[in-house]
């Protein structure tokens, strides 16, 4: 039976994305292959980060018992877990769940999208101020669809310009949902709105991380 390195499981609301404000069950996995400058889950991202082994069936049964429809797999980088394909296939057969994966943009998605009733993907594109842009898997832009989201975490004007460039270069408008997400406390929020107005970014959403306004920004498990 496949086993997974689970850092935490908690109930909260989705802080961002298409289901922002809706209840969700978060399953956070250990380890990430990137090291973004603004990362707020570094405590879960190394191979030495504390975790509990959980079997596939234990994860499914925990989700069933919680009774929450929206499931968010996050990390770390969930797609780096051994046997993650098996877990996604198992979730796809559970009619009560709608599964979203938060992924860092460096992992090819195509094989996971071959699953019947695949999850939705919230794909980060790492902008210059993340210091991780070189690791982005650009082939993912050919396989994202209306079910998926591309998120740009922005720190400054340079990041905003690069996000606009990527949106245009890969014709992402109308292909998937698009979000600009400010690094908390790093960039003026009105400046993002001004940029959107100046460049007529129709179809692009600005979002705030709700959980960082509801709770202290450093609070875990929310």
PDB file of N, CA and C in Angstrom, residues 28-79:
ATOM      1  N   UNK A  28      -1.211  18.653   3.667  1.00  0.00           N
ATOM      2  CA  UNK A  28       0.095  19.220   3.339  1.00  0.00           C
ATOM      3  C   UNK A  28       1.172  18.121   3.388  1.00  0.00           C
ATOM      4  N   UNK A  29       1.910  18.025   2.288  1.00  0.00           N
ATOM      5  CA  UNK A  29       2.955  17.020   2.178  1.00  0.00           C
ATOM      6  C   UNK A  29       4.341  17.640   2.384  1.00  0.00           C
ATOM      7  N   UNK A  30       5.259  16.782   2.796  1.00  0.00           N
ATOM      8  CA  UNK A  30       6.615  17.245   3.080  1.00  0.00           C
ATOM      9  C   UNK A  30       7.465  17.390   1.822  1.00  0.00           C
ATOM     10  N   UNK A  31       8.336  18.371   1.821  1.00  0.00           N
ATOM     11  CA  UNK A  31       9.432  18.586   0.874  1.00  0.00           C
ATOM     12  C   UNK A  31       9.012  19.339  -0.401  1.00  0.00           C
ATOM     13  N   UNK A  32       9.856  20.296  -0.738  1.00  0.00           N
ATOM     14  CA  UNK A  32       9.725  21.047  -1.989  1.00  0.00           C
ATOM     15  C   UNK A  32      11.094  21.120  -2.640  1.00  0.00           C
ATOM     16  N   UNK A  33      11.113  21.065  -3.966  1.00  0.00           N
ATOM     17  CA  UNK A  33      12.365  21.140  -4.713  1.00  0.00           C
ATOM     18  C   UNK A  33      12.788  22.569  -5.014  1.00  0.00           C
ATOM     19  N   UNK A  34      11.952  23.551  -4.658  1.00  0.00           N
ATOM     20  CA  UNK A  34      12.290  24.952  -4.872  1.00  0.00           C
ATOM     21  C   UNK A  34      12.480  25.657  -3.529  1.00  0.00           C
ATOM     22  N   UNK A  35      13.022  26.865  -3.587  1.00  0.00           N
ATOM     23  CA  UNK A  35      13.261  27.653  -2.375  1.00  0.00           C
ATOM     24  C   UNK A  35      12.951  29.113  -2.687  1.00  0.00           C
ATOM     25  N   UNK A  36      11.671  29.426  -2.778  1.00  0.00           N
ATOM     26  CA  UNK A  36      11.253  30.773  -3.161  1.00  0.00           C
ATOM     27  C   UNK A  36      11.576  31.784  -2.060  1.00  0.00           C
ATOM     28  N   UNK A  37      11.928  32.982  -2.471  1.00  0.00           N
ATOM     29  CA  UNK A  37      12.333  34.025  -1.525  1.00  0.00           C
ATOM     30  C   UNK A  37      11.233  34.360  -0.533  1.00  0.00           C
ATOM     31  N   UNK A  38       9.975  34.248  -0.952  1.00  0.00           N
ATOM     32  CA  UNK A  38       8.842  34.668  -0.124  1.00  0.00           C
ATOM     33  C   UNK A  38       8.098  33.498   0.517  1.00  0.00           C
ATOM     34  N   UNK A  39       8.629  32.286   0.403  1.00  0.00           N
ATOM     35  CA  UNK A  39       7.896  31.095   0.845  1.00  0.00           C
ATOM     36  C   UNK A  39       7.451  31.213   2.297  1.00  0.00           C
ATOM     37  N   UNK A  40       6.186  30.878   2.550  1.00  0.00           N
ATOM     38  CA  UNK A  40       5.656  30.941   3.915  1.00  0.00           C
ATOM     39  C   UNK A  40       5.450  29.554   4.521  1.00  0.00           C
ATOM     40  N   UNK A  41       5.989  28.513   3.859  1.00  0.00           N
ATOM     41  CA  UNK A  41       5.904  27.164   4.438  1.00  0.00           C
ATOM     42  C   UNK A  41       7.275  26.487   4.439  1.00  0.00           C
ATOM     43  N   UNK A  42       8.320  27.259   4.678  1.00  0.00           N
ATOM     44  CA  UNK A  42       9.668  26.682   4.677  1.00  0.00           C
ATOM     45  C   UNK A  42       9.806  25.573   5.715  1.00  0.00           C
ATOM     46  N   UNK A  43       9.031  25.662   6.767  1.00  0.00           N
ATOM     47  CA  UNK A  43       9.085  24.649   7.827  1.00  0.00           C
ATOM     48  C   UNK A  43       8.629  23.269   7.355  1.00  0.00           C
ATOM     49  N   UNK A  44       7.967  23.211   6.194  1.00  0.00           N
ATOM     50  CA  UNK A  44       7.500  21.927   5.653  1.00  0.00           C
ATOM     51  C   UNK A  44       8.303  21.472   4.439  1.00  0.00           C
ATOM     52  N   UNK A  45       9.285  22.258   4.022  1.00  0.00           N
ATOM     53  CA  UNK A  45       9.843  22.098   2.678  1.00  0.00           C
ATOM     54  C   UNK A  45      11.132  21.307   2.564  1.00  0.00           C
ATOM     55  N   UNK A  46      11.764  20.935   3.668  1.00  0.00           N
ATOM     56  CA  UNK A  46      13.021  20.211   3.567  1.00  0.00           C
ATOM     57  C   UNK A  46      12.788  18.721   3.805  1.00  0.00           C
ATOM     58  N   UNK A  47      13.792  17.932   3.470  1.00  0.00           N
ATOM     59  CA  UNK A  47      13.692  16.490   3.688  1.00  0.00           C
ATOM     60  C   UNK A  47      13.787  16.136   5.166  1.00  0.00           C
ATOM     61  N   UNK A  48      14.141  17.128   5.986  1.00  0.00           N
ATOM     62  CA  UNK A  48      14.216  16.917   7.431  1.00  0.00           C
ATOM     63  C   UNK A  48      12.979  17.441   8.163  1.00  0.00           C
ATOM     64  N   UNK A  49      12.051  18.037   7.429  1.00  0.00           N
ATOM     65  CA  UNK A  49      10.839  18.558   8.061  1.00  0.00           C
ATOM     66  C   UNK A  49      10.026  17.424   8.684  1.00  0.00           C
ATOM     67  N   UNK A  50       9.484  17.628   9.892  1.00  0.00           N
ATOM     68  CA  UNK A  50       8.710  16.568  10.553  1.00  0.00           C
ATOM     69  C   UNK A  50       7.486  16.168   9.726  1.00  0.00           C
ATOM     70  N   UNK A  51       7.177  14.896   9.739  1.00  0.00           N
ATOM     71  CA  UNK A  51       6.016  14.387   9.004  1.00  0.00           C
ATOM     72  C   UNK A  51       5.526  13.117   9.658  1.00  0.00           C
ATOM     73  N   UNK A  52       4.332  12.691   9.258  1.00  0.00           N
ATOM     74  CA  UNK A  52       3.789  11.389   9.646  1.00  0.00           C
ATOM     75  C   UNK A  52       3.566  10.568   8.384  1.00  0.00           C
ATOM     76  N   UNK A  53       3.955   9.306   8.419  1.00  0.00           N
ATOM     77  CA  UNK A  53       3.617   8.418   7.319  1.00  0.00           C
ATOM     78  C   UNK A  53       2.119   8.129   7.359  1.00  0.00           C
ATOM     79  N   UNK A  54       1.468   8.261   6.213  1.00  0.00           N
ATOM     80  CA  UNK A  54       0.058   7.890   6.103  1.00  0.00           C
ATOM     81  C   UNK A  54      -0.132   7.065   4.844  1.00  0.00           C
ATOM     82  N   UNK A  55      -0.911   6.014   4.972  1.00  0.00           N
ATOM     83  CA  UNK A  55      -1.213   5.188   3.800  1.00  0.00           C
ATOM     84  C   UNK A  55      -2.274   5.877   2.950  1.00  0.00           C
ATOM     85  N   UNK A  56      -2.394   5.395   1.735  1.00  0.00           N
ATOM     86  CA  UNK A  56      -3.418   5.918   0.826  1.00  0.00           C
ATOM     87  C   UNK A  56      -4.797   5.805   1.463  1.00  0.00           C
ATOM     88  N   UNK A  57      -5.098   4.654   2.020  1.00  0.00           N
ATOM     89  CA  UNK A  57      -6.420   4.447   2.606  1.00  0.00           C
ATOM     90  C   UNK A  57      -6.630   5.319   3.842  1.00  0.00           C
ATOM     91  N   UNK A  58      -5.576   5.549   4.619  1.00  0.00           N
ATOM     92  CA  UNK A  58      -5.700   6.424   5.794  1.00  0.00           C
ATOM     93  C   UNK A  58      -6.037   7.855   5.385  1.00  0.00           C
ATOM     94  N   UNK A  59      -5.422   8.323   4.314  1.00  0.00           N
ATOM     95  CA  UNK A  59      -5.715   9.668   3.825  1.00  0.00           C
ATOM     96  C   UNK A  59      -7.157   9.755   3.340  1.00  0.00           C
ATOM     97  N   UNK A  60      -7.578   8.762   2.558  1.00  0.00           N
ATOM     98  CA  UNK A  60      -8.951   8.757   2.045  1.00  0.00           C
ATOM     99  C   UNK A  60      -9.967   8.688   3.178  1.00  0.00           C
ATOM    100  N   UNK A  61      -9.715   7.831   4.139  1.00  0.00           N
ATOM    101  CA  UNK A  61     -10.660   7.664   5.232  1.00  0.00           C
ATOM    102  C   UNK A  61     -10.749   8.917   6.088  1.00  0.00           C
ATOM    103  N   UNK A  62      -9.607   9.589   6.293  1.00  0.00           N
ATOM    104  CA  UNK A  62      -9.619  10.859   7.020  1.00  0.00           C
ATOM    105  C   UNK A  62     -10.479  11.874   6.289  1.00  0.00           C
ATOM    106  N   UNK A  63     -10.325  11.944   4.976  1.00  0.00           N
ATOM    107  CA  UNK A  63     -11.117  12.879   4.182  1.00  0.00           C
ATOM    108  C   UNK A  63     -12.605  12.541   4.247  1.00  0.00           C
ATOM    109  N   UNK A  64     -12.924  11.272   4.169  1.00  0.00           N
ATOM    110  CA  UNK A  64     -14.334  10.861   4.242  1.00  0.00           C
ATOM    111  C   UNK A  64     -14.959  11.267   5.574  1.00  0.00           C
ATOM    112  N   UNK A  65     -14.212  11.059   6.648  1.00  0.00           N
ATOM    113  CA  UNK A  65     -14.739  11.358   7.979  1.00  0.00           C
ATOM    114  C   UNK A  65     -14.947  12.854   8.198  1.00  0.00           C
ATOM    115  N   UNK A  66     -14.117  13.668   7.578  1.00  0.00           N
ATOM    116  CA  UNK A  66     -14.248  15.120   7.745  1.00  0.00           C
ATOM    117  C   UNK A  66     -15.500  15.646   7.050  1.00  0.00           C
ATOM    118  N   UNK A  67     -15.892  14.998   5.966  1.00  0.00           N
ATOM    119  CA  UNK A  67     -17.125  15.384   5.286  1.00  0.00           C
ATOM    120  C   UNK A  67     -17.053  16.706   4.554  1.00  0.00           C
ATOM    121  N   UNK A  68     -15.868  17.121   4.145  1.00  0.00           N
ATOM    122  CA  UNK A  68     -15.691  18.380   3.412  1.00  0.00           C
ATOM    123  C   UNK A  68     -15.427  18.063   1.949  1.00  0.00           C
ATOM    124  N   UNK A  69     -16.187  18.684   1.077  1.00  0.00           N
ATOM    125  CA  UNK A  69     -16.126  18.358  -0.352  1.00  0.00           C
ATOM    126  C   UNK A  69     -14.808  18.776  -1.002  1.00  0.00           C
ATOM    127  N   UNK A  70     -14.359  20.006  -0.714  1.00  0.00           N
ATOM    128  CA  UNK A  70     -13.152  20.526  -1.348  1.00  0.00           C
ATOM    129  C   UNK A  70     -11.904  19.982  -0.652  1.00  0.00           C
ATOM    130  N   UNK A  71     -11.044  19.338  -1.428  1.00  0.00           N
ATOM    131  CA  UNK A  71      -9.788  18.804  -0.910  1.00  0.00           C
ATOM    132  C   UNK A  71      -8.648  19.549  -1.592  1.00  0.00           C
ATOM    133  N   UNK A  72      -7.736  20.114  -0.805  1.00  0.00           N
ATOM    134  CA  UNK A  72      -6.573  20.807  -1.369  1.00  0.00           C
ATOM    135  C   UNK A  72      -5.311  20.066  -0.958  1.00  0.00           C
ATOM    136  N   UNK A  73      -4.592  19.569  -1.955  1.00  0.00           N
ATOM    137  CA  UNK A  73      -3.302  18.927  -1.712  1.00  0.00           C
ATOM    138  C   UNK A  73      -2.219  19.976  -1.904  1.00  0.00           C
ATOM    139  N   UNK A  74      -1.397  20.178  -0.884  1.00  0.00           N
ATOM    140  CA  UNK A  74      -0.434  21.259  -0.914  1.00  0.00           C
ATOM    141  C   UNK A  74       0.866  20.797  -0.284  1.00  0.00           C
ATOM    142  N   UNK A  75       1.784  21.710  -0.092  1.00  0.00           N
ATOM    143  CA  UNK A  75       3.082  21.315   0.439  1.00  0.00           C
ATOM    144  C   UNK A  75       3.831  22.477   1.018  1.00  0.00           C
ATOM    145  N   UNK A  76       5.161  22.364   0.844  1.00  0.00           N
ATOM    146  CA  UNK A  76       5.886  21.452  -0.024  1.00  0.00           C
ATOM    147  C   UNK A  76       5.374  21.455  -1.457  1.00  0.00           C
ATOM    148  N   UNK A  77       5.808  20.397  -2.145  1.00  0.00           N
ATOM    149  CA  UNK A  77       5.341  20.144  -3.517  1.00  0.00           C
ATOM    150  C   UNK A  77       4.707  18.764  -3.550  1.00  0.00           C
ATOM    151  N   UNK A  78       3.375  18.688  -3.546  1.00  0.00           N
ATOM    152  CA  UNK A  78       2.691  17.383  -3.449  1.00  0.00           C
ATOM    153  C   UNK A  78       3.015  16.423  -4.577  1.00  0.00           C
ATOM    154  N   UNK A  79       3.304  16.933  -5.774  1.00  0.00           N
ATOM    155  CA  UNK A  79       3.525  16.038  -6.904  1.00  0.00           C
ATOM    156  C   UNK A  79       4.873  15.327  -6.843  1.00  0.00           C
TER     157      UNK A  79
END
